[in-house]
mmCIF file of C-alpha atoms and ligand atoms in Angstrom:
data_model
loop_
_atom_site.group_PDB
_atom_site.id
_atom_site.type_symbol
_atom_site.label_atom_id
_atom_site.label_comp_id
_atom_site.label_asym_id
_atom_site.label_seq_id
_atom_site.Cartn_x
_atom_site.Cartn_y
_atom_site.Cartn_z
ATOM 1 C CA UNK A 1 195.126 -75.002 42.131
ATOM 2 C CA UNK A 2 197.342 -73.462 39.804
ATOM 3 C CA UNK A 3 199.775 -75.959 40.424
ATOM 4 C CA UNK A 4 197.999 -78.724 38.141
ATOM 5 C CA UNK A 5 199.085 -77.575 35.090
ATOM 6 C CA UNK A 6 202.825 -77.478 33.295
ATOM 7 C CA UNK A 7 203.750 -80.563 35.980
ATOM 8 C CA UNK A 8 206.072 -83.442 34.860
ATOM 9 C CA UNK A 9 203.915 -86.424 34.142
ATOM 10 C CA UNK A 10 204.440 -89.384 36.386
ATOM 11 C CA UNK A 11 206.153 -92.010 34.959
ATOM 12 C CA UNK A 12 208.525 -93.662 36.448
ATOM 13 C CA UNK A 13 207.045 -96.757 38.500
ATOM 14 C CA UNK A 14 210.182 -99.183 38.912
ATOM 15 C CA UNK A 15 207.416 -102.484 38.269
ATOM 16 C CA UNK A 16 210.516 -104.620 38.642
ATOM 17 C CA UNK A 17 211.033 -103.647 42.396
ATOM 18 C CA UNK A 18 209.089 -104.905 44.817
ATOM 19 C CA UNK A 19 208.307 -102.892 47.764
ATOM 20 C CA UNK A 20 210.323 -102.214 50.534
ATOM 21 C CA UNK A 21 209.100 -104.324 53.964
ATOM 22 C CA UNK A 22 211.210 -104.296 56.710
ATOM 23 C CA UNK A 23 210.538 -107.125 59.171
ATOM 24 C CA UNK A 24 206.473 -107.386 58.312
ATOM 25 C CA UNK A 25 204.209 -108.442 55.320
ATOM 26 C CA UNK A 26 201.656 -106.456 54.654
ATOM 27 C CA UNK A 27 202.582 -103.769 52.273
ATOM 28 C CA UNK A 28 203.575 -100.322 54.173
ATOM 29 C CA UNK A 29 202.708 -101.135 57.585
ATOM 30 C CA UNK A 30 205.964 -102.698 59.015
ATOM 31 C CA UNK A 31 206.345 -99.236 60.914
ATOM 32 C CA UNK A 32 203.199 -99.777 62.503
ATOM 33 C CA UNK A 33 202.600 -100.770 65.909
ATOM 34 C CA UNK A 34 201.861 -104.062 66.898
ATOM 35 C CA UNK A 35 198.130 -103.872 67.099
ATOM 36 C CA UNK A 36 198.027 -102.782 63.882
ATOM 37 C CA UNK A 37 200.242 -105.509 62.529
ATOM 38 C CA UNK A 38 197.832 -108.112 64.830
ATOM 39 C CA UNK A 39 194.592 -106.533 63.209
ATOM 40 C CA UNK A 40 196.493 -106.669 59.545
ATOM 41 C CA UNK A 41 197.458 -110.464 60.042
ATOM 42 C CA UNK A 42 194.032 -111.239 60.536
ATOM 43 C CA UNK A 43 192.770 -109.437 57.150
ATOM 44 C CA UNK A 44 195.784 -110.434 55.059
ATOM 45 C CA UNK A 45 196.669 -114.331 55.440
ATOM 46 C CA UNK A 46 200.273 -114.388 56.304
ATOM 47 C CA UNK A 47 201.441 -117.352 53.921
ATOM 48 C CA UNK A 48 200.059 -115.779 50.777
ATOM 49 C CA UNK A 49 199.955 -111.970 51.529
ATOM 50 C CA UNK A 50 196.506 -111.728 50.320
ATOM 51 C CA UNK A 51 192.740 -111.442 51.466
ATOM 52 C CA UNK A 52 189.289 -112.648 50.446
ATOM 53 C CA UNK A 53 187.008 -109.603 52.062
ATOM 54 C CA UNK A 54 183.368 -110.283 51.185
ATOM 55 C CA UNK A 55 181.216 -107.362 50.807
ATOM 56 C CA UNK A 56 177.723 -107.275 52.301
ATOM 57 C CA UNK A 57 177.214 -103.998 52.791
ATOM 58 C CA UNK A 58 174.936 -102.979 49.565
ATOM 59 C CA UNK A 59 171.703 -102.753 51.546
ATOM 60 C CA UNK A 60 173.228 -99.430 53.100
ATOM 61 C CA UNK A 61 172.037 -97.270 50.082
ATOM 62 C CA UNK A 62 170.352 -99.842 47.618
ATOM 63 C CA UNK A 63 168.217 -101.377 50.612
ATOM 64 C CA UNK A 64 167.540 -105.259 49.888
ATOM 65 C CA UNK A 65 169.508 -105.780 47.107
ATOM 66 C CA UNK A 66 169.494 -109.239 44.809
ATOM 67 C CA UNK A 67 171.199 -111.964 47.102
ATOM 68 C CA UNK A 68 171.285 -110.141 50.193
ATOM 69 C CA UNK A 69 167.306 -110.450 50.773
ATOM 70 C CA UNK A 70 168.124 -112.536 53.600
ATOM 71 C CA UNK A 71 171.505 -111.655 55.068
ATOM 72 C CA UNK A 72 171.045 -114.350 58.043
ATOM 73 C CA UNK A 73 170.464 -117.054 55.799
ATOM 74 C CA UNK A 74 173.218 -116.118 52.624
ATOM 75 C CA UNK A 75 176.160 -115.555 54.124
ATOM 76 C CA UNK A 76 176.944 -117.090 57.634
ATOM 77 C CA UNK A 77 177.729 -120.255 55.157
ATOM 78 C CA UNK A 78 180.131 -118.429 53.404
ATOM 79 C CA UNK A 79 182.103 -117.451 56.488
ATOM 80 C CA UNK A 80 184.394 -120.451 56.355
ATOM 81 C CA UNK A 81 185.805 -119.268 52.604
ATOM 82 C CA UNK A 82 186.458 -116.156 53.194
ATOM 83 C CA UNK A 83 189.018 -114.013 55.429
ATOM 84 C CA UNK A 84 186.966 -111.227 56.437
ATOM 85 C CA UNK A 85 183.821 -110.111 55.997
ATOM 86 C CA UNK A 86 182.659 -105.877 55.187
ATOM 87 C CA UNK A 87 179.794 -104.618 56.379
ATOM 88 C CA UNK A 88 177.769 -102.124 58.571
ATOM 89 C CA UNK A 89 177.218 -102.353 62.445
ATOM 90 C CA UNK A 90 173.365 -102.831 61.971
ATOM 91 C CA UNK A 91 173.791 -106.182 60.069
ATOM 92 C CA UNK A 92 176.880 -107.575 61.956
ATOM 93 C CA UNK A 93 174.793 -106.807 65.379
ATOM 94 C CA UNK A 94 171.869 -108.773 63.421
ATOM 95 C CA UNK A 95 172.823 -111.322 61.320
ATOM 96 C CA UNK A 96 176.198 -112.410 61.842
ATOM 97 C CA UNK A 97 177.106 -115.112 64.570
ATOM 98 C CA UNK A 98 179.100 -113.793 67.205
ATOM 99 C CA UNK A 99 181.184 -116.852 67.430
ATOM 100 C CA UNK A 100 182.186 -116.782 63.984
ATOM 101 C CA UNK A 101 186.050 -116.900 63.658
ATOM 102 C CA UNK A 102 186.203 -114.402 61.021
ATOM 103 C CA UNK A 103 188.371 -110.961 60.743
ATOM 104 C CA UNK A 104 185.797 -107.791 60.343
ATOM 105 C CA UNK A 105 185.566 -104.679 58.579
ATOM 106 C CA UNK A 106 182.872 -102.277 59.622
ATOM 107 C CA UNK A 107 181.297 -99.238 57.738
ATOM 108 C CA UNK A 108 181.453 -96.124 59.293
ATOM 109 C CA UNK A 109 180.272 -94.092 57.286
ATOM 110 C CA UNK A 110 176.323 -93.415 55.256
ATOM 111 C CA UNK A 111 175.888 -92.030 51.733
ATOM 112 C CA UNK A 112 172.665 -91.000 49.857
ATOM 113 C CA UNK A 113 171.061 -93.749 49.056
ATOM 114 C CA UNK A 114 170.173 -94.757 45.615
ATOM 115 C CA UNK A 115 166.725 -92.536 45.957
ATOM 116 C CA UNK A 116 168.977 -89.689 44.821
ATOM 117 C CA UNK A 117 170.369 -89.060 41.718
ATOM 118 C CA UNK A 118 173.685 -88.097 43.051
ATOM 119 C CA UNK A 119 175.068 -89.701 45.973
ATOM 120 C CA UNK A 120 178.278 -88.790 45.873
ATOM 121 C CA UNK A 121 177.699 -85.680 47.894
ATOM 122 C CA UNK A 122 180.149 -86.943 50.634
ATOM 123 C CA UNK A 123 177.414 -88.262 53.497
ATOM 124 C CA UNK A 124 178.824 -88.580 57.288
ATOM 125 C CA UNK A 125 179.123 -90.509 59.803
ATOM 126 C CA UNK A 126 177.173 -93.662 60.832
ATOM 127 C CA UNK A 127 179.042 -95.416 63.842
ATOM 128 C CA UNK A 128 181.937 -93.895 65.671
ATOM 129 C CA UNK A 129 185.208 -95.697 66.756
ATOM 130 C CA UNK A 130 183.564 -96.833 69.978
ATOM 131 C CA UNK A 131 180.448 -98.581 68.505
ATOM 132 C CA UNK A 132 182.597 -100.414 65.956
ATOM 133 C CA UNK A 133 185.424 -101.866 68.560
ATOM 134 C CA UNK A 134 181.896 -103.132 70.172
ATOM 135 C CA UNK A 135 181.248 -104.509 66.872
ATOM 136 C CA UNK A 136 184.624 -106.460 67.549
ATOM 137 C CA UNK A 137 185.755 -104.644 64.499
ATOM 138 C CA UNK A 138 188.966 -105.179 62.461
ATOM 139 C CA UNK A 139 188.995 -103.107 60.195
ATOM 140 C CA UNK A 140 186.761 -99.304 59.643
ATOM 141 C CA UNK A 141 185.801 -98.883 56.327
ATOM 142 C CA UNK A 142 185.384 -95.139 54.677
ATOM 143 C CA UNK A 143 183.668 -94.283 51.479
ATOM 144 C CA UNK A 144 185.050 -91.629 49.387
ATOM 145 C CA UNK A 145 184.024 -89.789 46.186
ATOM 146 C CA UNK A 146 187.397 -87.919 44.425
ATOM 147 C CA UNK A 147 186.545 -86.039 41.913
ATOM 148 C CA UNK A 148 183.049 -85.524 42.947
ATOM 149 C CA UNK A 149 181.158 -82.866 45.030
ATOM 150 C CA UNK A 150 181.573 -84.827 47.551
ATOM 151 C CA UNK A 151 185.396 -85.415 47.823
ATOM 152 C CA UNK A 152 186.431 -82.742 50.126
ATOM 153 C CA UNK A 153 183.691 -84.166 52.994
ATOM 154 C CA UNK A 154 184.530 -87.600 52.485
ATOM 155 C CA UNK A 155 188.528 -87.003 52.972
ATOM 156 C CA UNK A 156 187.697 -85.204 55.992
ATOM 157 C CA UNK A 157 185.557 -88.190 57.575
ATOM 158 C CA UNK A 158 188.728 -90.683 56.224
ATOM 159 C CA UNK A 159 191.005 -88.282 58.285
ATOM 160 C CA UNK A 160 188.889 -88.246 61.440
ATOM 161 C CA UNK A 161 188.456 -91.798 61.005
ATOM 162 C CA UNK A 162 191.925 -92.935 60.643
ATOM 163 C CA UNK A 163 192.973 -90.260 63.255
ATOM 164 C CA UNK A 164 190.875 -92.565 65.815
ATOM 165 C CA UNK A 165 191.162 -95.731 64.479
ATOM 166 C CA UNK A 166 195.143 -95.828 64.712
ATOM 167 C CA UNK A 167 194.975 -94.430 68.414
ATOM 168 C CA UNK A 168 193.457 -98.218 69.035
ATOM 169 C CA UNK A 169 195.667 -100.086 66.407
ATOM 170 C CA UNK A 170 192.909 -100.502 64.031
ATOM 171 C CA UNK A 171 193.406 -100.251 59.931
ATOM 172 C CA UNK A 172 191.506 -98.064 58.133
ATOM 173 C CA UNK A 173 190.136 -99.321 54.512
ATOM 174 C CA UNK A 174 189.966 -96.415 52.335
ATOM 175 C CA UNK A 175 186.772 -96.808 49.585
ATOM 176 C CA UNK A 176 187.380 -95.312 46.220
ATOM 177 C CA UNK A 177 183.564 -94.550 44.836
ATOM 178 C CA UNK A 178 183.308 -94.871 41.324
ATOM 179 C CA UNK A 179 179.568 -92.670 40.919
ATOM 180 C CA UNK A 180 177.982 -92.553 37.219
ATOM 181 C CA UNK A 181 179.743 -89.402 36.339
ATOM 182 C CA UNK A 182 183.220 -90.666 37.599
ATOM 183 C CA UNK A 183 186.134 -92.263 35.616
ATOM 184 C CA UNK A 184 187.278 -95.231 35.605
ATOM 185 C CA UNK A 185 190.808 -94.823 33.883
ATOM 186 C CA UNK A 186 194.347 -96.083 35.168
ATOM 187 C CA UNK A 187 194.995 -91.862 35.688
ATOM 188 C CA UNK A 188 191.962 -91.743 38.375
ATOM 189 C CA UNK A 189 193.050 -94.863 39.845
ATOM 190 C CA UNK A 190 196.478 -93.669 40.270
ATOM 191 C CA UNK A 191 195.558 -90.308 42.025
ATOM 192 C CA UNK A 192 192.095 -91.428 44.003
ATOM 193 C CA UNK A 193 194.119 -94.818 45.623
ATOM 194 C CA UNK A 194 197.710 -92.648 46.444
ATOM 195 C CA UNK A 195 195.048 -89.838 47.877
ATOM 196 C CA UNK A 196 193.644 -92.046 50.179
ATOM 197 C CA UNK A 197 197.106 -94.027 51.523
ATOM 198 C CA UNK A 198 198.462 -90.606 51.629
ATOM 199 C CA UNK A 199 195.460 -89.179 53.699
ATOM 200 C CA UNK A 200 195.459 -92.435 55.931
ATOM 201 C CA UNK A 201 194.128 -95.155 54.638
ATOM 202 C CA UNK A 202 196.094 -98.329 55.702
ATOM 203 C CA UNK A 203 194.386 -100.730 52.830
ATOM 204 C CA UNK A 204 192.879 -99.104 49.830
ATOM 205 C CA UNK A 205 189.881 -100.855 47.796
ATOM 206 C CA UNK A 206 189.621 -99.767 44.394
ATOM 207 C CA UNK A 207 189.060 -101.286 41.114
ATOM 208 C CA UNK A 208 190.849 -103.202 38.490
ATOM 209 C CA UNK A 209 191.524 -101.118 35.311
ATOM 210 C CA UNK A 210 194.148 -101.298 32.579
ATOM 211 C CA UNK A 211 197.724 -100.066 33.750
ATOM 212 C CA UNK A 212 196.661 -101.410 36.878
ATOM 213 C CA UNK A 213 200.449 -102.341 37.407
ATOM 214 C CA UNK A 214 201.164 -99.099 38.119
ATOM 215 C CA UNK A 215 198.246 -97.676 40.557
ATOM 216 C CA UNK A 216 199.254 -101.300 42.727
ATOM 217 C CA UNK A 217 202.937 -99.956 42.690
ATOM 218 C CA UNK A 218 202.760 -96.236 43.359
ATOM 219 C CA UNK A 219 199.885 -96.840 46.361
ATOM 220 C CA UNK A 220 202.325 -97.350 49.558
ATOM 221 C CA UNK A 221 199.802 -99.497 51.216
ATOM 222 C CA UNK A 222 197.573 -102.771 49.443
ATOM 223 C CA UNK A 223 195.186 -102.808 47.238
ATOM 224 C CA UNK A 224 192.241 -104.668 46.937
ATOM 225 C CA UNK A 225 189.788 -104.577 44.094
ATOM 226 C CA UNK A 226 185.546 -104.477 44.267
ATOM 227 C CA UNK A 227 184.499 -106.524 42.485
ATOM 228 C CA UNK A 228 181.296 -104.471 40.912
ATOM 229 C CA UNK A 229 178.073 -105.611 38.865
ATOM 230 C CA UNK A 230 177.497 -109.598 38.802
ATOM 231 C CA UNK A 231 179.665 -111.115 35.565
ATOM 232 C CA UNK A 232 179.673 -114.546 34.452
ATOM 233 C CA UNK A 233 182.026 -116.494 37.156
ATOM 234 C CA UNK A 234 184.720 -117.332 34.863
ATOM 235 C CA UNK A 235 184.568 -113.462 33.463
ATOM 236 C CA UNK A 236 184.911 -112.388 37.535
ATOM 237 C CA UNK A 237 187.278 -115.030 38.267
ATOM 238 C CA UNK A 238 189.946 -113.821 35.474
ATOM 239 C CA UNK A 239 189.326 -110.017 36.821
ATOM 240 C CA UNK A 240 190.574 -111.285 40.276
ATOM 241 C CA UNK A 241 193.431 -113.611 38.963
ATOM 242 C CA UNK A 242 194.800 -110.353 36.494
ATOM 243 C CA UNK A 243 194.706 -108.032 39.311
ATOM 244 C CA UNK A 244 196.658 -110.336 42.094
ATOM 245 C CA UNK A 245 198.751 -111.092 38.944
ATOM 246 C CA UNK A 246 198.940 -107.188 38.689
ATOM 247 C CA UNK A 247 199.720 -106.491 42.195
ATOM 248 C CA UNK A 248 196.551 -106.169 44.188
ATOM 249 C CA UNK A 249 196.833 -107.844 47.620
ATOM 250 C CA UNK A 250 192.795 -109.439 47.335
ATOM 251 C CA UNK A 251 189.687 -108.725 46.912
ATOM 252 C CA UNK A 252 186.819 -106.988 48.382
ATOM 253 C CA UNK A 253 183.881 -108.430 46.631
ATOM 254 C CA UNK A 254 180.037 -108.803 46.841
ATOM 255 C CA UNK A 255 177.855 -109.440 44.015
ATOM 256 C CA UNK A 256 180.046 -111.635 42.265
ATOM 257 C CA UNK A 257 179.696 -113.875 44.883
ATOM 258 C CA UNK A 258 176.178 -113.869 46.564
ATOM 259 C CA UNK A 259 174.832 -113.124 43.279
ATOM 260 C CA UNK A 260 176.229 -116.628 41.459
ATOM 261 C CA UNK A 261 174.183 -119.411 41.458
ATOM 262 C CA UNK A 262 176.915 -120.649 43.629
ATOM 263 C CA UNK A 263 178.280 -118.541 46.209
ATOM 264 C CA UNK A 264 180.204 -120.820 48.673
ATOM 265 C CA UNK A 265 181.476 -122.565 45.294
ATOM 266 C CA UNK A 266 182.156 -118.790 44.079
ATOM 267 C CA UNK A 267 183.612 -117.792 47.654
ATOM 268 C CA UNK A 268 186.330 -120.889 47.427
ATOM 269 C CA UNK A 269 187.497 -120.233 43.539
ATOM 270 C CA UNK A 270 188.412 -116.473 44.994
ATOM 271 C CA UNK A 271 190.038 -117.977 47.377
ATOM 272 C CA UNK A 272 191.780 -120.579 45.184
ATOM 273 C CA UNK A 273 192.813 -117.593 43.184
ATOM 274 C CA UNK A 274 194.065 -115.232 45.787
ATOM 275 C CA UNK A 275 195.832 -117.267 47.868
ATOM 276 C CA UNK A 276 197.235 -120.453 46.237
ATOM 277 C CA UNK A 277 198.091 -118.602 42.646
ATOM 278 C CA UNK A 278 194.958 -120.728 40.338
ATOM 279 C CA UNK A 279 194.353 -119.658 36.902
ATOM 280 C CA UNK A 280 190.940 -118.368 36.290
ATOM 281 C CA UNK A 281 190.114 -122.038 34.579
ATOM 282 C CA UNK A 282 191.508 -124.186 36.810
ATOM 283 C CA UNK A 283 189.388 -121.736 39.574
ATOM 284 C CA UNK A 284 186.151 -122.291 37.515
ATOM 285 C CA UNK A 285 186.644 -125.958 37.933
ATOM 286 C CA UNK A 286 186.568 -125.674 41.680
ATOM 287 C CA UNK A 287 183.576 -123.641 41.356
ATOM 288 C CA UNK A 288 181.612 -125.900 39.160
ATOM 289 C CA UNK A 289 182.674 -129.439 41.430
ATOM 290 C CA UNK A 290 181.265 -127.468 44.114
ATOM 291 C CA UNK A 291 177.812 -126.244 42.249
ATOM 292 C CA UNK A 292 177.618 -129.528 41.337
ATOM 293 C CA UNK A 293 178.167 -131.022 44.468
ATOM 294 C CA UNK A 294 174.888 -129.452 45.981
HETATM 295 C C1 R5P B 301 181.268 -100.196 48.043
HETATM 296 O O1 R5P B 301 182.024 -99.909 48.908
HETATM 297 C C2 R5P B 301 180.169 -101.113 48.281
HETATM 298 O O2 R5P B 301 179.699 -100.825 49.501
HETATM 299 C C3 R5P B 301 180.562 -102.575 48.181
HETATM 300 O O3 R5P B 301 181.117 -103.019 49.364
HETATM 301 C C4 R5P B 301 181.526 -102.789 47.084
HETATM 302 O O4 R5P B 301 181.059 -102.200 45.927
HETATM 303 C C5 R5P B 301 181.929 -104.238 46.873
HETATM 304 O O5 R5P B 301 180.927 -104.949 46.392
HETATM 305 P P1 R5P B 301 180.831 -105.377 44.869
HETATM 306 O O6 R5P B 301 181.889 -106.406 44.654
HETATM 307 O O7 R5P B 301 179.451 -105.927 44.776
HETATM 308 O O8 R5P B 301 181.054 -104.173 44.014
#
């Protein structure tokens, strides 16, 4: 578009205002109606704002990935630490106890999987609205790739999707993909996470970068951050602790947790960190009296 070039940079964030919420918590949805707002209490804990999503998902491209060999064993433990749990319909219908009392996000959409060089190329759909309310879902989930071949597809199945979901009061998480060619600086943060509020997404789940301060601030709905490839728990535990500190509202995150050596003591740090306001040390500490407790 012509239109990209000559424009006034955007600058002007106002870091020192908070949002405006009229009446509700959760960032941008206090004009929503009230199945929305139910569905949104149960994803974002009303005393602290926040959420603990844990991501389980992986095996929908990378098959059995490190962790997840065993999905019914790993993390029905872990459902007690965390607020919701993200994945697709196949595994919930399989592996997840129906009576667990735990908010859910489903997947609706497939990618390439990691056979292909490129998966980015904006895949489709793989559960529609109906088959994920019989999932008992929470939350729909959409992948998207900006900036890649695949954008323009994977806005159109995040339209469609949110189009449905709000008919039946259910938020839409919008997915920013980060693929190998794809950046990873504060500007594509800014423009992929304000592309996908703007396009429908009621929660956006992106990653923590430098300036994050300002992506958290100009995206009208919350953030929460991926947490990517495994790090050392104290390394993953300051990453969530800057970004809540920053002005994400939680965390969506796998392999830092059923990766650790630890991952119920890994799933209640998070939690220390997201919802009660721990440092990253005093978080570690909770980690390690639980490893050590086993
Ligand atoms: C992306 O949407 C993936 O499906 C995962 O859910 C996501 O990357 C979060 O997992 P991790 O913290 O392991 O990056």
């Amino acid at each position: 578009m012509a239109d990209n070039i000559g424009n006034k940079a955007a600058h002007d964030y106002h870091l020192d205002v908070p949002a405006a919420q009229e009446g509700f918590f959760v960032k941008g949805a206090s004009h929503c109606d009230f199945g929305m707002k139910s569905r949104l209490a149960r994803i974002f804990n009303p005393r602290s704002g926040n959420t603990v999503m844990l991501a389980f998902d992986h095996g929908y491209i990378m098959g059995p990935t490190a962790g997840l060999e065993r999905i019914d064993l790993v993390i029905p433990p872990l459902i007690p630490h965390v607020d919701v749990l993200m994945g697709t319909r196949g595994i919930f219908r399989s592996c997840i106890p129906p009576a667990a009392r735990v908010a859910k996000c489903v997947r609706m959409t497939y990618d390439s999987t990691v056979l292909f060089d490129d998966m980015s190329n904006g895949g489709g759909f793989a559960c529609d609205l109906e088959n994920a309310l019989r999932t008992d879902a929470d939350c729909v989930a959409v992948q998207t790739f900006i900036g890649a071949p695949g954008e323009s597809r994977s806005l159109e199945l995040l339209c469609r999707t949110a189009d449905a979901a709000t008919r039946y009061g259910v938020p839409t998480l919008g997915v920013v993909a980060v693929g190998k060619d794809m950046e990873r600086t504060e500007r594509f943060f800014l423009l992929a996470t304000r592309v996908l509020a703007e396009n429908g997404a009621n929660i956006v789940k992106s990653y923590y970068c430098d300036g994050f301060e300002r992506v958290a601030a100009s995206c009208p709905v919350p953030i929460v951050i991926a947490g990517g490839k495994k790090l050392p728990e104290l390394d993953a535990l300051e990453m969530a602790y800057k970004a809540i500190r920053d002005g994400a509202h939680g965390v969506d995150m796998g392999r830092n947790i059923f990766q650790s050596d630890c991952p119920a003591g890994m799933a209640q740090a998070i939690g220390k960190v997201v919802h009660e306001g721990y440092t990253p040390k005093q978080a570690f500490e909770v980690y390690e009296e639980v490893k050590n407790s086993k």
